Coordinates of C-alpha atoms and ligand atoms in Angstrom, one line a residue:
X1 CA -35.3 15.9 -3.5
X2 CA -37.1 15.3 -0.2
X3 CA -35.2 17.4 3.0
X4 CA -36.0 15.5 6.0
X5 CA -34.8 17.0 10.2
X6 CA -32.4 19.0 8.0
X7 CA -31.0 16.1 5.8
X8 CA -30.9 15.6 2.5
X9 CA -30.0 11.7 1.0
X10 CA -29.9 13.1 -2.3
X11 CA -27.3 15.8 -1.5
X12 CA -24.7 12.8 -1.6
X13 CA -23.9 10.6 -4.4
X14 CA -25.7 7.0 -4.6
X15 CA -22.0 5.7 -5.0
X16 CA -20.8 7.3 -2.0
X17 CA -23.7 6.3 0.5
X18 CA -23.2 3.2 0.0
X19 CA -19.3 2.8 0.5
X20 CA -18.5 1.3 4.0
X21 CA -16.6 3.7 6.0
X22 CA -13.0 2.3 6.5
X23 CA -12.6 -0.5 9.4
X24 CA -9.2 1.4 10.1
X25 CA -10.5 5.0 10.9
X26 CA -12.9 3.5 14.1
X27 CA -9.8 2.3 16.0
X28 CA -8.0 5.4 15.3
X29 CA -10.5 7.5 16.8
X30 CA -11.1 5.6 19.5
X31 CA -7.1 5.7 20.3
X32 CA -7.5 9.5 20.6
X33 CA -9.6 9.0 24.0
X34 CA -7.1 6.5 25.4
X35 CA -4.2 8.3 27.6
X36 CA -0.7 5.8 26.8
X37 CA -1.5 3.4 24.0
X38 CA 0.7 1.8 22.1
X39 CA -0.1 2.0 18.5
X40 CA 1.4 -1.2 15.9
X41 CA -1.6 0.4 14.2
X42 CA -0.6 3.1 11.6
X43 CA 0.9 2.1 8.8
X44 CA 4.1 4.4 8.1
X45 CA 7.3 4.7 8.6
X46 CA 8.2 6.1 12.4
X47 CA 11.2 7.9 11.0
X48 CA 11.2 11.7 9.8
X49 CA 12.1 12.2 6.0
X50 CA 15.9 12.0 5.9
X51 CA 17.7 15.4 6.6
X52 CA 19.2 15.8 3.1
X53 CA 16.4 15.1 1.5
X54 CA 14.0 17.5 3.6
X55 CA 16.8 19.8 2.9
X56 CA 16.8 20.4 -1.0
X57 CA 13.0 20.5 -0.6
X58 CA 13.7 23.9 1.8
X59 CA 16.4 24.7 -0.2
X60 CA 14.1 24.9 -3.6
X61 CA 11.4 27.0 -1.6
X62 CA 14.4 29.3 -0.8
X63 CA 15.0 29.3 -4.5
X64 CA 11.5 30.6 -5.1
X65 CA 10.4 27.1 -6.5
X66 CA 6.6 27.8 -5.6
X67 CA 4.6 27.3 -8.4
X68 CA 2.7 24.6 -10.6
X69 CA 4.8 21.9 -12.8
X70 CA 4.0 20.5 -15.6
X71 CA 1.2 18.0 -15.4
X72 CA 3.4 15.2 -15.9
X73 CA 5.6 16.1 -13.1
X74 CA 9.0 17.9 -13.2
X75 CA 11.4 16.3 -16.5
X76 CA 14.1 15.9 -13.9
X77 CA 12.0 14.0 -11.7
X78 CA 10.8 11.6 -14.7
X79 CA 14.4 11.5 -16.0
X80 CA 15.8 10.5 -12.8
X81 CA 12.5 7.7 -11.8
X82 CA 13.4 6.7 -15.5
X83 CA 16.8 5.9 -14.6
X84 CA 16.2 4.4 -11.0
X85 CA 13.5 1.6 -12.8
X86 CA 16.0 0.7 -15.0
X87 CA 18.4 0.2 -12.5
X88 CA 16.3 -1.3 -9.8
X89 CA 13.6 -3.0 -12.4
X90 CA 15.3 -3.6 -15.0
X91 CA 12.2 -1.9 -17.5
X92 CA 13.0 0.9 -19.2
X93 CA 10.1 3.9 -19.5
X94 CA 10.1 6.5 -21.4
X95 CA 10.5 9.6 -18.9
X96 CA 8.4 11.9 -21.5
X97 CA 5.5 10.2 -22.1
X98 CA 5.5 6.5 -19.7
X99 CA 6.0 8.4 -16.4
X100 CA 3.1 10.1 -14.5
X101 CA 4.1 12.2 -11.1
X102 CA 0.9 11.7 -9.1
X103 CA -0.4 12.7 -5.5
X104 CA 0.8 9.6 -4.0
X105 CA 0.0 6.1 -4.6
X106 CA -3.3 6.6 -3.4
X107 CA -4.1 9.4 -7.0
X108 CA -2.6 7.0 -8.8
X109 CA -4.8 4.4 -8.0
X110 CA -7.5 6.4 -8.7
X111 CA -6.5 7.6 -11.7
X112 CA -6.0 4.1 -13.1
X113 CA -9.4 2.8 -12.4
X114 CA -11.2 5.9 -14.0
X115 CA -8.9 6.0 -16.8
X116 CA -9.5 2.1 -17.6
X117 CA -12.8 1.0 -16.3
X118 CA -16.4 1.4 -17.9
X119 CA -19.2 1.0 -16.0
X120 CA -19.8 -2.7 -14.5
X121 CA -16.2 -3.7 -15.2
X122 CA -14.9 -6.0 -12.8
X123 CA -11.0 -5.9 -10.8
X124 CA -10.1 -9.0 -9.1
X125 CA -7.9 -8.1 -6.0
X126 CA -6.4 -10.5 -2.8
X127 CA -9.0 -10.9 -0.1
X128 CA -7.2 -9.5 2.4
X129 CA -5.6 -6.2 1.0
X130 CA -5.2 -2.4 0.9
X131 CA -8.5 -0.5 2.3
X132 CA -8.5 1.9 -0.7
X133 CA -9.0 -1.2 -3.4
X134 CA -12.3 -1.6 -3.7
X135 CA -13.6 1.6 -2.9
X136 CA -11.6 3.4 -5.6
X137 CA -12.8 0.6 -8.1
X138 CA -16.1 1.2 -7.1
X139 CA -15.7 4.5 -7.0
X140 CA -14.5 4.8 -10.9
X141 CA -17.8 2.7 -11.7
X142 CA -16.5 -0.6 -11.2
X143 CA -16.9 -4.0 -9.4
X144 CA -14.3 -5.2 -6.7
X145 CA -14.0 -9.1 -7.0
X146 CA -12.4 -10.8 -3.9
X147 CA -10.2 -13.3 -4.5
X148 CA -9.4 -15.2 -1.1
X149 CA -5.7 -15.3 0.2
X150 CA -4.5 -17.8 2.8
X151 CA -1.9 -18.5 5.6
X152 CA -1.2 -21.8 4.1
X153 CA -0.1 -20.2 0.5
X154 CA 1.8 -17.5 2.4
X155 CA -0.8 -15.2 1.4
X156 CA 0.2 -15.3 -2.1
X157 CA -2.5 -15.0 -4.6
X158 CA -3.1 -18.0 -6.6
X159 CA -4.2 -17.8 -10.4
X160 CA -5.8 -21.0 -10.2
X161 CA -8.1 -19.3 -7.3
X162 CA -8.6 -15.8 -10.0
X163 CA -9.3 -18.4 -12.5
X164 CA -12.7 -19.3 -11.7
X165 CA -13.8 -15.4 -11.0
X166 CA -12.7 -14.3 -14.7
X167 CA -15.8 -13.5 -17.4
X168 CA -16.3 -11.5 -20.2
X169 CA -16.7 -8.6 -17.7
X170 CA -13.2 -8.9 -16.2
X171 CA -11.2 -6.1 -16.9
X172 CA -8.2 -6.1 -14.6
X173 CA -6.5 -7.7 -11.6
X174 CA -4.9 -5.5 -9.0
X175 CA -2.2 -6.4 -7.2
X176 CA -0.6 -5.2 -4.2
X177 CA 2.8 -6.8 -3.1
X178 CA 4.7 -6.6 -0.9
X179 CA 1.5 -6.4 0.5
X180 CA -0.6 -4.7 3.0
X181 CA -1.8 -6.0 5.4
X182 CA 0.1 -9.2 5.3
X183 CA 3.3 -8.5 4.9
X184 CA 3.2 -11.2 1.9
X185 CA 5.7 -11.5 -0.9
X186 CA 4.7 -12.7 -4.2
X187 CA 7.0 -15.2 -6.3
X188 CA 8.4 -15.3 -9.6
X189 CA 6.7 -18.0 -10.1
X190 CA 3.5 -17.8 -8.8
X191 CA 3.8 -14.1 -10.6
X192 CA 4.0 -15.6 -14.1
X193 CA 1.2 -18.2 -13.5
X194 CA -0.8 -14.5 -13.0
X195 CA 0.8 -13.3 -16.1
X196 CA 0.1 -15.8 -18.2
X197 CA -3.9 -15.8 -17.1
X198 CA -3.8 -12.3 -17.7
X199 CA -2.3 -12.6 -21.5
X200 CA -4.8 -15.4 -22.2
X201 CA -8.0 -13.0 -21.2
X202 CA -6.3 -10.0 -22.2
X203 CA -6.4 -8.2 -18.2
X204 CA -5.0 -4.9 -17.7
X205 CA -2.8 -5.5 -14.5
X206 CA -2.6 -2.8 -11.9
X207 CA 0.5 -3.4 -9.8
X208 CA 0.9 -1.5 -6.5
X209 CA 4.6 -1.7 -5.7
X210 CA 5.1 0.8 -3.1
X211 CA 6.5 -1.5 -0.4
X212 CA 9.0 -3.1 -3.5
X213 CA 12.0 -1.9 -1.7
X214 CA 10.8 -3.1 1.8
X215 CA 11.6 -6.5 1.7
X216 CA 13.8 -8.7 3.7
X217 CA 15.8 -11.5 2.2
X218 CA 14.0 -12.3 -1.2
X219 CA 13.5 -10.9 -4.5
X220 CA 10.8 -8.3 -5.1
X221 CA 10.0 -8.8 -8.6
X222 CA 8.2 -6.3 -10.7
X223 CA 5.4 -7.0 -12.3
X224 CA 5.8 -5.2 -15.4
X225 CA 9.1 -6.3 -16.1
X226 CA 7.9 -10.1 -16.1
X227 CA 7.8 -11.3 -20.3
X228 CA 5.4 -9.6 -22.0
X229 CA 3.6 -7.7 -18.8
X230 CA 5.1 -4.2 -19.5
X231 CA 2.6 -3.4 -22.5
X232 CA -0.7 -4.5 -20.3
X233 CA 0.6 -3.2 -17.0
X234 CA 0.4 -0.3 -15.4
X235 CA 3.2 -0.1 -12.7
X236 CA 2.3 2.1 -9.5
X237 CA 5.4 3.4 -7.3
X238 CA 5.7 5.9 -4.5
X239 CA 7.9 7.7 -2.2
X240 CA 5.9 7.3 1.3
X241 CA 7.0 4.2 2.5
X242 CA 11.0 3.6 1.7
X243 CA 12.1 7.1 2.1
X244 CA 9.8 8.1 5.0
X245 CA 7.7 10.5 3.1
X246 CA 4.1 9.8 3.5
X247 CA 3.2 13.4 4.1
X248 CA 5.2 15.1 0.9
X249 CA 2.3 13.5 -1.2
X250 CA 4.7 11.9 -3.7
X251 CA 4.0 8.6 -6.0
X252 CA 4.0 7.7 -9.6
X253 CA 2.6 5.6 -12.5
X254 CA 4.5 4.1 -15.1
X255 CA 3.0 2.2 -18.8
X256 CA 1.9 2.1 -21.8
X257 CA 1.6 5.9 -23.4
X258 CA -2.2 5.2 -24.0
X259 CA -3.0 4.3 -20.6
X260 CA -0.8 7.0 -19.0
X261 CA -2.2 9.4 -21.4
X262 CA -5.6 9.1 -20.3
X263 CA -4.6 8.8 -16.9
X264 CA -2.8 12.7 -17.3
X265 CA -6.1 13.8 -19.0
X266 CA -7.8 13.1 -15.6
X267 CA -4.9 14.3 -13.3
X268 CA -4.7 17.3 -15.2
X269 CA -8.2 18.2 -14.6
X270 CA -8.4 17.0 -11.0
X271 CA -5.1 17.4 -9.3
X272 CA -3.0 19.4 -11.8
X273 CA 0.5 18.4 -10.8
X274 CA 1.8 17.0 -7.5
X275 CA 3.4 19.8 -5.1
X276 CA 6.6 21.2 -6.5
X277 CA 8.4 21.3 -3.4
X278 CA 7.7 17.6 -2.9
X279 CA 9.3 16.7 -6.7
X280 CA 12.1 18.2 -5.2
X281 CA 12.6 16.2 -2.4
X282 CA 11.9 13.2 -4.4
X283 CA 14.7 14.3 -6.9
X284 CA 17.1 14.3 -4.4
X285 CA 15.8 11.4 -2.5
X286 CA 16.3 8.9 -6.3
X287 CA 19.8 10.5 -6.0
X288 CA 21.3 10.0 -2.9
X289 CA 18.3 8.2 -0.6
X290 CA 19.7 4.9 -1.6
X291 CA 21.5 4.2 1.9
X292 CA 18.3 5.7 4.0
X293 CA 17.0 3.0 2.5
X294 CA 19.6 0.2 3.8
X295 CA 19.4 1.9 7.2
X296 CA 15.6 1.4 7.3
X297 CA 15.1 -1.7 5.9
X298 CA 18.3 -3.2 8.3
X299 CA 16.0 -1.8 11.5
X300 CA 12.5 -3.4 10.3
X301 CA 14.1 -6.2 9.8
X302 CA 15.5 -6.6 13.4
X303 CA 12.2 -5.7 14.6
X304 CA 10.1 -8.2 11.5
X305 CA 12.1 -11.3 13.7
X306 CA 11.4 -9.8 16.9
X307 CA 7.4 -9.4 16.4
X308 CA 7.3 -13.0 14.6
X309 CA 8.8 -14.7 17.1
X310 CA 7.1 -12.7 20.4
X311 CA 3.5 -13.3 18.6
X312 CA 4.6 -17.2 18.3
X313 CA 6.3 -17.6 21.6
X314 CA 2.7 -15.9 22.8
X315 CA 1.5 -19.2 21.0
X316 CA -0.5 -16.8 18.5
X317 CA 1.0 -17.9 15.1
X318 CA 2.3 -15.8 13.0
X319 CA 3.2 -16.4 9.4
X320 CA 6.5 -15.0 8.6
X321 CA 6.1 -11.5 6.2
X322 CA 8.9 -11.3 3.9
X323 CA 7.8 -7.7 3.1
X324 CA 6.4 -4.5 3.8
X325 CA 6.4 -3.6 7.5
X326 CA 3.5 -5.5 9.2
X327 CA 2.7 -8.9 10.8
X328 CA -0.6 -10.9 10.8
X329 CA -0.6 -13.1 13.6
X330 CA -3.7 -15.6 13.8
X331 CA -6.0 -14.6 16.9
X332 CA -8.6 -17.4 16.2
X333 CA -7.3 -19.6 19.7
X334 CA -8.2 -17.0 21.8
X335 CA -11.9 -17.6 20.1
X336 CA -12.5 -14.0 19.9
X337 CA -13.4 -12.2 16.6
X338 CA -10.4 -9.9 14.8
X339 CA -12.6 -6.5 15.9
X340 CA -13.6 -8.3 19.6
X341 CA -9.9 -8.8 20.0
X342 CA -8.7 -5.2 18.9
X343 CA -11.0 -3.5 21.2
X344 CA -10.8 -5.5 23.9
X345 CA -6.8 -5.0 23.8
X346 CA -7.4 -1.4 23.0
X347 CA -9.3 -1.1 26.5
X348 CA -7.5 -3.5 28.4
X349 CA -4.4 -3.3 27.8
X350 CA -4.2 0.0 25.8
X351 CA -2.2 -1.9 22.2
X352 CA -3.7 -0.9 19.0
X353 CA -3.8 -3.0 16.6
X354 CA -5.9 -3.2 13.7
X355 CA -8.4 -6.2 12.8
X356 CA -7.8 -8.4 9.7
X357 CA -11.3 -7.8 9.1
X358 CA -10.5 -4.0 8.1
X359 CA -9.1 -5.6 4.9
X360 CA -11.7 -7.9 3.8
X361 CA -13.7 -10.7 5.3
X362 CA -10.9 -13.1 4.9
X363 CA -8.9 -11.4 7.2
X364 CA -11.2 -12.6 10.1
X365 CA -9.0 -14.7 12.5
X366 CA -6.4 -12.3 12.1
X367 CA -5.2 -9.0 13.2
X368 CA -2.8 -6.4 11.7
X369 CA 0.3 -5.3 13.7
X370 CA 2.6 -2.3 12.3
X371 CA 6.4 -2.8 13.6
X372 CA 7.9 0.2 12.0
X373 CA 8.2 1.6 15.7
X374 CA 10.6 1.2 18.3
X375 CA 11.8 -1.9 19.4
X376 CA 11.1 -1.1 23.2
X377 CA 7.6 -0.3 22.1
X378 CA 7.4 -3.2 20.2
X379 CA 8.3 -5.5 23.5
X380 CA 6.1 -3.6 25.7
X381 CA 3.0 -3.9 23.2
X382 CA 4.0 -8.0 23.2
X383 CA 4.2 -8.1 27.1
X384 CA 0.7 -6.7 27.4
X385 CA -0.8 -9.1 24.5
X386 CA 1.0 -11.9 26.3
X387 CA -1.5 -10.8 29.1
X388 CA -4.0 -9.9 28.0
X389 CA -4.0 -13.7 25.7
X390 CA -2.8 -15.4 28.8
X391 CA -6.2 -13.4 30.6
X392 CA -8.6 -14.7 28.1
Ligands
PLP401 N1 -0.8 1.3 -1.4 C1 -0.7 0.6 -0.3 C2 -0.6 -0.9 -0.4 C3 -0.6 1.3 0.9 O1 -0.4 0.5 2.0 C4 -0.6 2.7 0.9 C5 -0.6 3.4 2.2 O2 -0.6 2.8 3.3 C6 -0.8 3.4 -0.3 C7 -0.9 2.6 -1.4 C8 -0.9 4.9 -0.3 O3 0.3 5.4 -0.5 P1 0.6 6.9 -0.7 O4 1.1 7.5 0.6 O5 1.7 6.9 -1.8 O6 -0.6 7.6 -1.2

């Protein structure tokens, strides 16, 4: 161990110097020194957690509801995400051993890769996607494999594109749809062709569903529900985004009792159990949260059209996101790279918005623009882009 001007390389993992630090986190700070921004950049929900269900979460403190749950999460919780999966997914989990309450989406991502990757396994993911993807693979001891994604196939990941990337030390693909950052919808169809690649080289899929009930006019399917899929998939579900809780902490896994089995071995050691005051909320949000829901998705819909068509009337094109709650307009007419672009409109005209770039080097061209906030902010933020296009 050599200590150089009071710093030590070795103090830190090999693994973890060499992780990028996330494209996101730069803009972020840099908004902090800018007085009246505009952010389309964060990506959650601008409401506060609905009343009732913020509610039983005070309501089970007052109750003296403090303490650790079981590892696996609350029974009632399980029983009642059981019962919502059926009805909404039409798969059926068993709530005792299936069903794993996790910190978020973002533990249970973690969780999966460690519990089903050895050392040089590879996970084939969209090129662009989530910012945690690769680093949790690589992370768990595995290799991220980028599969490109384009405008012209509505972003949709294409097994004859995975095809060619799959060898004897492919262990899973991970998807993530509705997806972030492209607000892309997978198909049934397209879906199956992925299934059926995965059956024929036996692939564990990892299926990130947490925008499933965020989408606007077509059918989310799930993953693990498709023929055959639920046995080899492990289904990944969370509260954050559809109910407005991204601070409770709250997500879940669902599959096989093997896989979720190890996964609890390493959540028990690492995490424990997810907050009990959380489960709580989440109990009461599977209840009765169902029309929250329709009032949300009703508003990002109004304002989905409204940033689609500004960005093309703008004459930056913007493919049309059937999900989630962001658009990824095309920047490459103004000439300017995705991170050139976000800066400059960060200084110029005070708009945050977040370079495709962030998500992979197939998002170049491209930048990512959040419209879960108000609709006046949304028209302001699309006057000063007009500008600042119209500028350069
Ligand atoms: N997966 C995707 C695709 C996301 O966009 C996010 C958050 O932005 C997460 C997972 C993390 O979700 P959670 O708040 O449940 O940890």
């Amino acid at each position: 161990m050599t200590i150089k001007n009071n710093k030590c390389s070795s103090f830190t993992s090999q693994c973890v110097n060499e992780l990028a630090p996330s494209g996101i986190r730069k803009f972020f700070d840099l908004v902090a020194t800018v007085e009246g921004v505009i952010s389309l950049g964060v990506g959650e929900p601008d409401y506060v957690t609905p009343w009732h269900i913020r509610e039983a979460a005070i309501y089970a403190l007052e109750r003296g509801y403090t303490m650790y749950t079981s590892n696996a999460g609350m029974p009632e919780l399980r029983e009642e995400l059981a019962r919502y999966l059926l009805e909404h997914n039409r798969i059926s989990y068993d709530p005792t051993n299936e069903i794993l309450i996790t910190v978020g989406v973002s533990e249970a991502l973690d969780l999966a890769m460690r519990a089903v990757l050895n050392p040089g396994d590879q996970v084939i993911m969209a090129d662009p996607c989530y910012v945690s993807y690769a680093p949790c693979v690589c992370l768990a001891g595995g290799q991220p494999v980028k599969v490109p994604t384009r405008a012209e196939d509505n972003f949709e990941l294409r097994a004859e594109d995975i095809m060619p990337h799959v060898s004897s030390k492919t262990k899973a693909i991970l998807l993530g749809y509705p997806a972030n950052p492209t607000g892309a919808v997978m198909s049934r169809e397209k879906l199956a062709q992925i299934a059926e690649l995965a059956s024929r080289n036996n692939l564990i899929v990892i299926s990130d569903e947490i925008y499933a009930r965020l989408v606007y006019g077509v059918e989310e399917v799930c993953f693990a529900a498709l023929p055959e899929m639920r046995e080899r998939t492990i289904f990944l579900g969370g509260f954050s985004k559809a109910y407005a809780m991204t601070g409770w902490r709250l997500g879940y896994a669902a599959g096989n009792r093997e896989i979720i089995a190890a996964m609890t071995k390493i959540h028990q050691y690492t995490m424990l159990c997810a907050p009990i005051a959380a489960q709580k909320a989440g109990i009461e949000a599977l209840k009765f949260g169902e029309p929250d829901i329709q009032e949300m998705v009703g508003d990002y819909n109004r304002r989905r059209l409204f940033m689609v068509k500004g960005f093309n009337n703008i004459g930056l094109s913007c493919f049309e996101p059937k999900g989630a709650f962001y658009t990824f307009p095309c920047i490459k007419k103004t000439g300017m790279s995705s991170e050139d672009f976000s800066e400059k409109l960060l200084k110029e005209e005070k708009v945050l918005v977040v370079p495709g770039t962030a998500f992979g080097d197939h998002g170049e061209g491209y930048v990512r623009c959040c419209y879960a906030t108000s609709l006046p902010e949304i028209e302001e933020a699309l006057a000063r882009i007009k500008r600042f296009v119209d500028r350069h």
